[in-house]
Amino acid sequence: MAKFITILHVFMLLLVATSLLDAGAPPKTKDKKKAKKGEEPEVKLSKKTVSERGLITESPKTKDITEGHTNYCTVNLESKQFPGTVLGYVTPWNSHGYDVAKIFGGKFSAISPVWLQIVRKSAGKFTVTGGHDMDKGWIKDVRKNGKRHVDIAPRLLFDGWTGKDYVEVFDSEAELQALSAAAVDFYKKNNFDGVVIEVWSQLGGQRKFDLTHLLVDMSDAFHEAGMKFYLVIPPPVTPGAHKEGIFNAADFQLLSGIVDGFSLMTYDYSNSQRPGANSPIAWIRECVEAIAPEPGPDRSKILLGLNFYGYDYSSNSGEALIGPKYIELLKKHKLKWDSEVKEHYFEYKDNSVKHSVYFPSLASINQRLELAKELGTGISIWELGQGLDYFYDLF
């Protein structure tokens, strides 16, 4: 039934959709530094895991990290150490993530390349863009030509949608069906195993009933085609405020029956105005228990989010860090362990400006994997290739 929408409401939706587009993605950071010929250090791989080598500690030696972070275990590459679902994201702007997926693909339940967008061209007409980023040869390598079972479920972002687009689609069952058909047809044509939908944050908590209707229609269409359906969700507890977020327990209960996995963004807790830990462990627990108070099948669909990137905070800014830059900085410093948030960090000064650097470590990741086991959740990783290679021994 057609709904009466005021011009003001459409304008507000337009502002929200524009400001929150792609809100689920942490900062895009490329490693632009290229090693000169002859400077690549020889990587000596190990037959022992990081646990067997005694590297999971709150007091690591700087040298063990800077010289040993590429030294992963070759014995258990195809064996999973974590019992739940593990979803890993790969992005076109970080080529090392593609290599990580090929090497460690056996440790993942699903890998989600961040390639695709769903665009509304006109009334009733939708198209999937981003196909130029797809790499079918890489997919074959990840799957080892069918010898390795790992789902490929590319993320699908609602890109460039205006408030008017959302309103017109919400108000028309024909539009909803056309949207689902366009997405499913593209994914079937490319033999994907599932989809990761990112749309919830774009509307900032508005029109939840209609958005749920859209997701139910899309889920039904993907499931009928034999594919899995994942949904990116923002933290249900607002970072630093302990207030209910735009996704809550009621939303989870409505969607848990039709979603195969909820990619929960339990990272980016701090920012340049409020520097500190990337993902305090008590906050992670709070986020999971806020939407699923009791263990069980529904809670197991939550994929607790792990950041494999970090931040270098100063009085002026907060710069995103990935592995190579972090290792370069760490060589001159010693890590400290924050026992409250369960993260490592170090401090330094540059031209009299104080910096604080937070980046994942074997100990911090292990603490979160143990929490996921205790809570009975899965794991999602943003993103493969940003962290250190020996992290994957833990999975």
Tab-separated table of C-alpha atoms in Angstrom:
chain	number	residue	atom	x	y	z
A	1	MET	CA	0.000	0.000	0.000
A	2	ALA	CA	1.407	3.370	-0.934
A	3	LYS	CA	2.571	5.454	2.004
A	4	PHE	CA	2.392	9.224	2.399
A	5	ILE	CA	5.948	10.549	2.509
A	6	THR	CA	6.586	14.203	3.212
A	7	ILE	CA	9.183	16.144	1.277
A	8	LEU	CA	10.999	16.764	4.550
A	9	HIS	CA	11.211	13.019	5.291
A	10	VAL	CA	12.662	12.279	1.842
A	11	PHE	CA	15.207	15.055	2.322
A	12	MET	CA	16.241	13.628	5.707
A	13	LEU	CA	16.645	10.165	4.198
A	14	LEU	CA	18.787	11.623	1.434
A	15	LEU	CA	21.098	13.294	3.948
A	16	VAL	CA	21.437	10.139	6.044
A	17	ALA	CA	22.023	7.864	3.050
A	18	THR	CA	24.696	10.170	1.676
A	19	SER	CA	26.577	10.657	4.960
A	20	LEU	CA	26.594	6.990	5.961
A	21	LEU	CA	27.409	5.368	2.615
A	22	ASP	CA	29.884	2.535	3.091
A	23	ALA	CA	29.915	3.190	6.834
A	24	GLY	CA	30.810	-0.431	7.425
A	25	ALA	CA	34.295	-0.147	5.991
A	26	PRO	CA	37.186	0.972	8.170
A	27	PRO	CA	39.770	3.333	6.642
A	28	LYS	CA	41.229	2.301	3.294
A	29	THR	CA	44.992	2.161	3.649
A	30	LYS	CA	47.367	1.130	0.930
A	31	ASP	CA	50.916	0.042	1.531
A	32	LYS	CA	52.630	2.097	-1.146
A	33	LYS	CA	56.186	1.346	-0.061
A	34	LYS	CA	57.871	-1.070	-2.449
A	35	ALA	CA	60.967	-3.001	-1.493
A	36	LYS	CA	63.972	-2.443	-3.724
A	37	LYS	CA	65.439	-5.359	-5.589
A	38	GLY	CA	67.636	-7.464	-3.347
A	39	GLU	CA	66.205	-6.021	-0.095
A	40	GLU	CA	63.502	-8.637	0.502
A	41	PRO	CA	64.452	-10.588	3.638
A	42	GLU	CA	64.381	-14.344	3.402
A	43	VAL	CA	61.254	-15.740	5.049
A	44	LYS	CA	61.889	-18.867	7.055
A	45	LEU	CA	58.614	-20.698	7.607
A	46	SER	CA	58.055	-22.933	10.599
A	47	LYS	CA	56.758	-26.403	11.375
A	48	LYS	CA	55.548	-25.113	14.742
A	49	THR	CA	52.611	-22.828	15.479
A	50	VAL	CA	52.975	-19.498	17.261
A	51	SER	CA	51.556	-21.212	20.350
A	52	GLU	CA	54.158	-23.970	20.238
A	53	ARG	CA	56.870	-21.333	19.808
A	54	GLY	CA	55.696	-19.484	22.943
A	55	LEU	CA	54.851	-16.284	21.086
A	56	ILE	CA	51.354	-15.707	22.511
A	57	THR	CA	52.318	-13.546	25.447
A	58	GLU	CA	51.421	-10.240	27.076
A	59	SER	CA	55.136	-9.379	27.180
A	60	PRO	CA	56.486	-10.124	23.702
A	61	LYS	CA	59.981	-9.218	22.616
A	62	THR	CA	60.012	-6.586	19.915
A	63	LYS	CA	62.488	-8.650	17.908
A	64	ASP	CA	60.156	-11.683	17.931
A	65	ILE	CA	57.534	-9.573	16.179
A	66	THR	CA	59.631	-7.516	13.792
A	67	GLU	CA	61.688	-10.508	12.641
A	68	GLY	CA	59.145	-13.304	13.034
A	69	HIS	CA	55.782	-11.925	11.907
A	70	THR	CA	56.059	-13.500	8.433
A	71	ASN	CA	57.007	-16.880	9.901
A	72	TYR	CA	53.738	-18.824	9.939
A	73	CYS	CA	53.309	-22.560	10.458
A	74	THR	CA	53.229	-24.622	7.256
A	75	VAL	CA	51.968	-27.811	8.937
A	76	ASN	CA	48.401	-26.737	9.758
A	77	LEU	CA	47.613	-24.513	6.773
A	78	GLU	CA	44.489	-26.526	5.928
A	79	SER	CA	43.378	-27.292	9.497
A	80	LYS	CA	41.039	-25.056	11.466
A	81	GLN	CA	41.906	-24.176	15.059
A	82	PHE	CA	38.747	-22.113	15.681
A	83	PRO	CA	35.491	-24.137	15.833
A	84	GLY	CA	33.029	-21.496	14.610
A	85	THR	CA	32.330	-19.709	11.342
A	86	VAL	CA	35.182	-17.483	10.130
A	87	LEU	CA	34.494	-14.823	7.476
A	88	GLY	CA	37.382	-12.826	6.013
A	89	TYR	CA	37.176	-9.709	3.845
A	90	VAL	CA	39.492	-9.000	0.906
A	91	THR	CA	39.739	-5.579	-0.748
A	92	PRO	CA	41.051	-4.481	-4.172
A	93	TRP	CA	43.232	-1.815	-2.540
A	94	ASN	CA	45.285	-4.369	-0.567
A	95	SER	CA	46.848	-6.956	-2.839
A	96	HIS	CA	48.418	-8.899	0.026
A	97	GLY	CA	44.922	-9.885	1.134
A	98	TYR	CA	44.546	-11.877	-2.080
A	99	ASP	CA	47.738	-13.774	-1.272
A	100	VAL	CA	46.606	-14.441	2.300
A	101	ALA	CA	43.319	-15.885	1.054
A	102	LYS	CA	45.177	-18.266	-1.275
A	103	ILE	CA	47.614	-19.407	1.419
A	104	PHE	CA	45.254	-19.671	4.385
A	105	GLY	CA	41.922	-20.206	2.602
A	106	GLY	CA	41.401	-23.555	4.306
A	107	LYS	CA	40.996	-21.795	7.638
A	108	PHE	CA	37.970	-19.781	6.487
A	109	SER	CA	34.303	-20.685	6.161
A	110	ALA	CA	33.786	-17.836	3.708
A	111	ILE	CA	35.811	-15.102	2.043
A	112	SER	CA	34.128	-11.880	0.994
A	113	PRO	CA	35.849	-9.837	-1.723
A	114	VAL	CA	34.800	-6.192	-1.536
A	115	TRP	CA	34.042	-5.844	-5.221
A	116	LEU	CA	30.386	-5.168	-5.934
A	117	GLN	CA	27.682	-2.520	-5.664
A	118	ILE	CA	23.960	-2.625	-6.412
A	119	VAL	CA	22.850	0.495	-8.279
A	120	ARG	CA	19.313	1.691	-9.057
A	121	LYS	CA	19.470	2.956	-12.643
A	122	SER	CA	15.812	3.945	-12.916
A	123	ALA	CA	12.390	2.797	-11.730
A	124	GLY	CA	12.417	-0.993	-11.574
A	125	LYS	CA	15.871	-1.284	-13.126
A	126	PHE	CA	18.901	-2.371	-11.071
A	127	THR	CA	22.418	-3.376	-11.997
A	128	VAL	CA	25.407	-4.815	-10.164
A	129	THR	CA	28.604	-2.848	-10.777
A	130	GLY	CA	32.218	-3.528	-9.833
A	131	GLY	CA	32.665	-6.567	-12.030
A	132	HIS	CA	35.962	-5.154	-13.314
A	133	ASP	CA	37.513	-5.989	-9.925
A	134	MET	CA	36.524	-9.662	-10.065
A	135	ASP	CA	39.324	-12.185	-10.486
A	136	LYS	CA	38.094	-15.664	-11.382
A	137	GLY	CA	41.606	-17.049	-11.524
A	138	TRP	CA	42.133	-15.984	-7.929
A	139	ILE	CA	38.854	-17.646	-6.927
A	140	LYS	CA	40.067	-20.920	-8.447
A	141	ASP	CA	43.324	-20.590	-6.538
A	142	VAL	CA	41.491	-19.964	-3.251
A	143	ARG	CA	39.291	-22.992	-3.832
A	144	LYS	CA	42.287	-25.000	-5.068
A	145	ASN	CA	40.235	-25.996	-8.109
A	146	GLY	CA	37.522	-27.456	-5.893
A	147	LYS	CA	39.815	-29.356	-3.524
A	148	ARG	CA	39.316	-26.804	-0.719
A	149	HIS	CA	35.863	-25.972	0.636
A	150	VAL	CA	35.577	-22.253	1.266
A	151	ASP	CA	32.595	-20.133	0.213
A	152	ILE	CA	33.118	-17.034	-1.930
A	153	ALA	CA	30.518	-14.469	-0.851
A	154	PRO	CA	31.297	-11.017	-2.288
A	155	ARG	CA	30.046	-8.020	-0.371
A	156	LEU	CA	27.201	-6.116	-2.048
A	157	LEU	CA	27.041	-2.438	-1.126
A	158	PHE	CA	24.026	-0.216	-1.766
A	159	ASP	CA	25.970	2.448	-3.628
A	160	GLY	CA	24.854	5.956	-4.549
A	161	TRP	CA	21.293	5.472	-3.333
A	162	THR	CA	19.314	8.613	-2.547
A	163	GLY	CA	16.530	8.933	-0.020
A	164	LYS	CA	14.104	8.974	-2.936
A	165	ASP	CA	15.509	5.659	-4.205
A	166	TYR	CA	14.919	3.959	-0.863
A	167	VAL	CA	11.404	5.382	-0.524
A	168	GLU	CA	10.305	4.290	-4.008
A	169	VAL	CA	11.751	0.791	-3.586
A	170	PHE	CA	10.254	0.354	-0.127
A	171	ASP	CA	6.827	1.358	-1.431
A	172	SER	CA	6.762	-1.092	-4.338
A	173	GLU	CA	6.788	-4.875	-4.143
A	174	ALA	CA	7.646	-4.953	-7.848
A	175	GLU	CA	10.749	-2.841	-7.174
A	176	LEU	CA	11.785	-5.126	-4.309
A	177	GLN	CA	11.444	-8.190	-6.505
A	178	ALA	CA	13.386	-6.546	-9.347
A	179	LEU	CA	16.163	-5.628	-6.919
A	180	SER	CA	16.446	-9.178	-5.598
A	181	ALA	CA	16.320	-10.681	-9.079
A	182	ALA	CA	19.113	-8.447	-10.394
A	183	ALA	CA	21.400	-9.325	-7.476
A	184	VAL	CA	20.694	-13.062	-7.522
A	185	ASP	CA	21.057	-13.335	-11.304
A	186	PHE	CA	24.495	-11.715	-11.176
A	187	TYR	CA	25.694	-13.921	-8.310
A	188	LYS	CA	24.362	-17.101	-9.962
A	189	LYS	CA	25.990	-16.198	-13.263
A	190	ASN	CA	29.355	-15.907	-11.512
A	191	ASN	CA	28.946	-19.089	-9.429
A	192	PHE	CA	29.273	-17.371	-6.078
A	193	ASP	CA	28.318	-19.211	-2.887
A	194	GLY	CA	26.678	-16.350	-1.061
A	195	VAL	CA	26.417	-12.612	-0.508
A	196	VAL	CA	27.353	-10.167	2.258
A	197	ILE	CA	24.851	-7.311	2.267
A	198	GLU	CA	25.870	-3.876	3.545
A	199	VAL	CA	22.921	-1.520	3.851
A	200	TRP	CA	21.804	-1.196	7.494
A	201	SER	CA	24.037	1.737	8.428
A	202	GLN	CA	23.101	3.709	5.326
A	203	LEU	CA	19.679	4.599	6.726
A	204	GLY	CA	20.869	5.475	10.208
A	205	GLY	CA	18.142	3.476	11.956
A	206	GLN	CA	15.229	4.879	9.926
A	207	ARG	CA	12.543	2.881	8.087
A	208	LYS	CA	13.511	-0.350	9.884
A	209	PHE	CA	10.245	-2.137	9.038
A	210	ASP	CA	10.718	-1.467	5.322
A	211	LEU	CA	14.420	-2.304	5.414
A	212	THR	CA	13.631	-5.615	7.125
A	213	HIS	CA	11.075	-6.334	4.391
A	214	LEU	CA	13.735	-5.686	1.749
A	215	LEU	CA	16.215	-8.001	3.485
A	216	VAL	CA	13.639	-10.771	3.856
A	217	ASP	CA	12.868	-10.600	0.130
A	218	MET	CA	16.573	-10.679	-0.783
A	219	SER	CA	17.314	-13.493	1.659
A	220	ASP	CA	14.478	-15.606	0.258
A	221	ALA	CA	15.761	-15.080	-3.275
A	222	PHE	CA	19.370	-15.960	-2.422
A	223	HIS	CA	18.362	-18.995	-0.374
A	224	GLU	CA	16.112	-20.270	-3.167
A	225	ALA	CA	19.161	-20.047	-5.447
A	226	GLY	CA	21.180	-22.128	-2.969
A	227	MET	CA	23.349	-19.284	-1.688
A	228	LYS	CA	24.074	-18.017	1.825
A	229	PHE	CA	22.999	-14.617	3.065
A	230	TYR	CA	25.185	-12.538	5.401
A	231	LEU	CA	24.412	-9.077	6.787
A	232	VAL	CA	26.836	-6.399	8.013
A	233	ILE	CA	25.579	-4.833	11.255
A	234	PRO	CA	26.901	-1.864	13.265
A	235	PRO	CA	27.714	-2.273	16.976
A	236	PRO	CA	24.509	-2.416	19.063
A	237	VAL	CA	26.284	-0.479	21.829
A	238	THR	CA	27.565	2.944	20.729
A	239	PRO	CA	31.347	3.231	21.259
A	240	GLY	CA	32.219	5.356	24.271
A	241	ALA	CA	28.591	6.162	25.117
A	242	HIS	CA	27.116	2.813	26.226
A	243	LYS	CA	23.882	3.745	24.468
A	244	GLU	CA	21.777	1.537	22.216
A	245	GLY	CA	22.936	1.703	18.614
A	246	ILE	CA	20.892	1.684	15.419
A	247	PHE	CA	20.789	-2.135	15.414
A	248	ASN	CA	19.256	-3.697	18.522
A	249	ALA	CA	17.951	-6.941	20.002
A	250	ALA	CA	14.523	-6.545	18.368
A	251	ASP	CA	16.157	-6.172	14.946
A	252	PHE	CA	18.289	-9.249	15.577
A	253	GLN	CA	15.280	-11.332	16.586
A	254	LEU	CA	13.382	-10.325	13.449
A	255	LEU	CA	16.290	-11.164	11.143
A	256	SER	CA	17.982	-14.134	12.819
A	257	GLY	CA	15.680	-16.591	11.080
A	258	ILE	CA	16.611	-15.419	7.574
A	259	VAL	CA	20.284	-14.417	7.939
A	260	ASP	CA	23.077	-17.011	7.915
A	261	GLY	CA	25.646	-14.751	9.552
A	262	PHE	CA	25.771	-11.254	11.062
A	263	SER	CA	29.104	-9.527	10.419
A	264	LEU	CA	29.312	-7.469	13.609
A	265	MET	CA	31.566	-4.396	13.434
A	266	THR	CA	33.152	-4.576	16.887
A	267	TYR	CA	36.064	-2.298	16.015
A	268	ASP	CA	36.811	1.413	15.594
A	269	TYR	CA	35.818	1.989	19.217
A	270	SER	CA	38.206	4.944	19.473
A	271	ASN	CA	38.898	7.882	17.181
A	272	SER	CA	41.187	10.899	16.873
A	273	GLN	CA	39.009	12.901	19.278
A	274	ARG	CA	38.902	9.991	21.757
A	275	PRO	CA	42.101	7.986	21.120
A	276	GLY	CA	42.643	4.572	22.622
A	277	ALA	CA	41.946	0.884	22.110
A	278	ASN	CA	40.584	-0.343	18.794
A	279	SER	CA	38.165	-2.797	20.390
A	280	PRO	CA	37.988	-3.103	24.208
A	281	ILE	CA	37.155	-6.688	25.084
A	282	ALA	CA	34.429	-5.775	27.596
A	283	TRP	CA	32.686	-3.729	24.870
A	284	ILE	CA	32.808	-6.691	22.483
A	285	ARG	CA	31.057	-8.873	25.076
A	286	GLU	CA	28.541	-6.121	25.725
A	287	CYS	CA	27.726	-5.840	22.013
A	288	VAL	CA	27.125	-9.583	21.612
A	289	GLU	CA	25.036	-9.946	24.775
A	290	ALA	CA	23.001	-6.825	23.920
A	291	ILE	CA	21.432	-8.529	20.901
A	292	ALA	CA	21.691	-12.181	21.959
A	293	PRO	CA	21.570	-12.435	25.775
A	294	GLU	CA	21.575	-16.235	25.781
A	295	PRO	CA	23.830	-18.751	23.995
A	296	GLY	CA	22.294	-20.826	21.234
A	297	PRO	CA	21.813	-21.201	17.482
A	298	ASP	CA	20.931	-17.547	16.957
A	299	ARG	CA	23.977	-16.251	18.827
A	300	SER	CA	26.211	-18.594	16.827
A	301	LYS	CA	25.270	-16.571	13.726
A	302	ILE	CA	26.997	-13.496	15.149
A	303	LEU	CA	30.438	-13.088	13.587
A	304	LEU	CA	32.387	-11.081	16.137
A	305	GLY	CA	34.427	-8.493	14.236
A	306	LEU	CA	38.222	-8.409	14.497
A	307	ASN	CA	40.271	-5.536	13.085
A	308	PHE	CA	43.578	-6.530	11.502
A	309	TYR	CA	44.607	-2.870	11.189
A	310	GLY	CA	45.537	-0.338	13.853
A	311	TYR	CA	45.894	3.387	14.496
A	312	ASP	CA	48.672	5.839	15.217
A	313	TYR	CA	47.087	8.583	17.325
A	314	SER	CA	48.594	11.999	18.011
A	315	SER	CA	47.253	15.271	19.318
A	316	ASN	CA	46.543	16.249	15.742
A	317	SER	CA	45.064	13.145	14.117
A	318	GLY	CA	44.593	9.402	13.941
A	319	GLU	CA	46.308	7.608	11.064
A	320	ALA	CA	45.259	4.091	10.051
A	321	LEU	CA	48.089	1.544	10.098
A	322	ILE	CA	48.580	-1.784	8.361
A	323	GLY	CA	51.313	-4.342	8.945
A	324	PRO	CA	54.370	-2.948	7.092
A	325	LYS	CA	54.066	0.564	8.552
A	326	TYR	CA	53.421	-0.855	12.024
A	327	ILE	CA	56.530	-3.061	11.879
A	328	GLU	CA	58.589	-0.088	10.736
A	329	LEU	CA	57.457	1.948	13.763
A	330	LEU	CA	57.699	-0.921	16.244
A	331	LYS	CA	61.394	-1.617	15.553
A	332	LYS	CA	62.368	1.292	17.803
A	333	HIS	CA	59.897	0.665	20.629
A	334	LYS	CA	58.615	-1.817	23.191
A	335	LEU	CA	55.017	-2.914	23.544
A	336	LYS	CA	52.911	-2.346	26.640
A	337	TRP	CA	49.887	-4.475	27.586
A	338	ASP	CA	46.624	-2.826	28.634
A	339	SER	CA	45.101	-5.463	30.907
A	340	GLU	CA	41.688	-3.765	30.948
A	341	VAL	CA	41.031	-3.633	27.197
A	342	LYS	CA	43.324	-6.612	26.407
A	343	GLU	CA	45.328	-4.841	23.703
A	344	HIS	CA	48.971	-4.006	23.090
A	345	TYR	CA	50.157	-0.472	22.388
A	346	PHE	CA	53.273	1.670	22.456
A	347	GLU	CA	54.038	5.378	22.667
A	348	TYR	CA	56.630	7.565	20.981
A	349	LYS	CA	57.389	11.195	20.193
A	350	ASP	CA	57.936	12.731	16.774
A	351	ASN	CA	59.050	16.374	16.702
A	352	SER	CA	57.836	16.709	20.306
A	353	VAL	CA	54.392	15.392	19.361
A	354	LYS	CA	53.281	12.423	21.458
A	355	HIS	CA	51.898	9.396	19.603
A	356	SER	CA	50.034	6.302	20.818
A	357	VAL	CA	49.938	3.258	18.546
A	358	TYR	CA	47.364	0.477	18.895
A	359	PHE	CA	47.641	-2.591	16.684
A	360	PRO	CA	46.470	-6.219	17.042
A	361	SER	CA	48.870	-8.759	18.497
A	362	LEU	CA	48.873	-12.531	18.911
A	363	ALA	CA	47.820	-12.079	22.540
A	364	SER	CA	44.998	-9.624	21.788
A	365	ILE	CA	43.599	-11.784	18.974
A	366	ASN	CA	43.864	-14.922	21.094
A	367	GLN	CA	41.896	-13.217	23.890
A	368	ARG	CA	39.106	-12.387	21.442
A	369	LEU	CA	39.056	-15.877	19.973
A	370	GLU	CA	38.702	-17.287	23.495
A	371	LEU	CA	35.846	-14.848	24.125
A	372	ALA	CA	34.151	-15.954	20.885
A	373	LYS	CA	34.458	-19.596	21.982
A	374	GLU	CA	32.987	-18.746	25.385
A	375	LEU	CA	30.085	-16.798	23.871
A	376	GLY	CA	29.530	-19.298	21.064
A	377	THR	CA	29.942	-16.847	18.188
A	378	GLY	CA	31.831	-16.880	14.922
A	379	ILE	CA	34.451	-14.416	13.682
A	380	SER	CA	34.693	-11.832	10.883
A	381	ILE	CA	38.004	-10.195	9.949
A	382	TRP	CA	38.476	-6.760	8.397
A	383	GLU	CA	40.603	-7.302	6.503
A	384	LEU	CA	42.883	-10.044	5.239
A	385	GLY	CA	46.392	-8.842	4.438
A	386	GLN	CA	46.348	-5.818	6.738
A	387	GLY	CA	47.680	-7.680	9.754
A	388	LEU	CA	50.709	-9.938	10.257
A	389	ASP	CA	50.930	-13.304	8.505
A	390	TYR	CA	51.559	-15.357	11.625
A	391	PHE	CA	48.168	-14.228	13.015
A	392	TYR	CA	46.533	-16.971	10.934
A	393	ASP	CA	48.163	-19.724	12.998
A	394	LEU	CA	45.474	-18.896	15.572
A	395	PHE	CA	42.617	-19.761	13.210
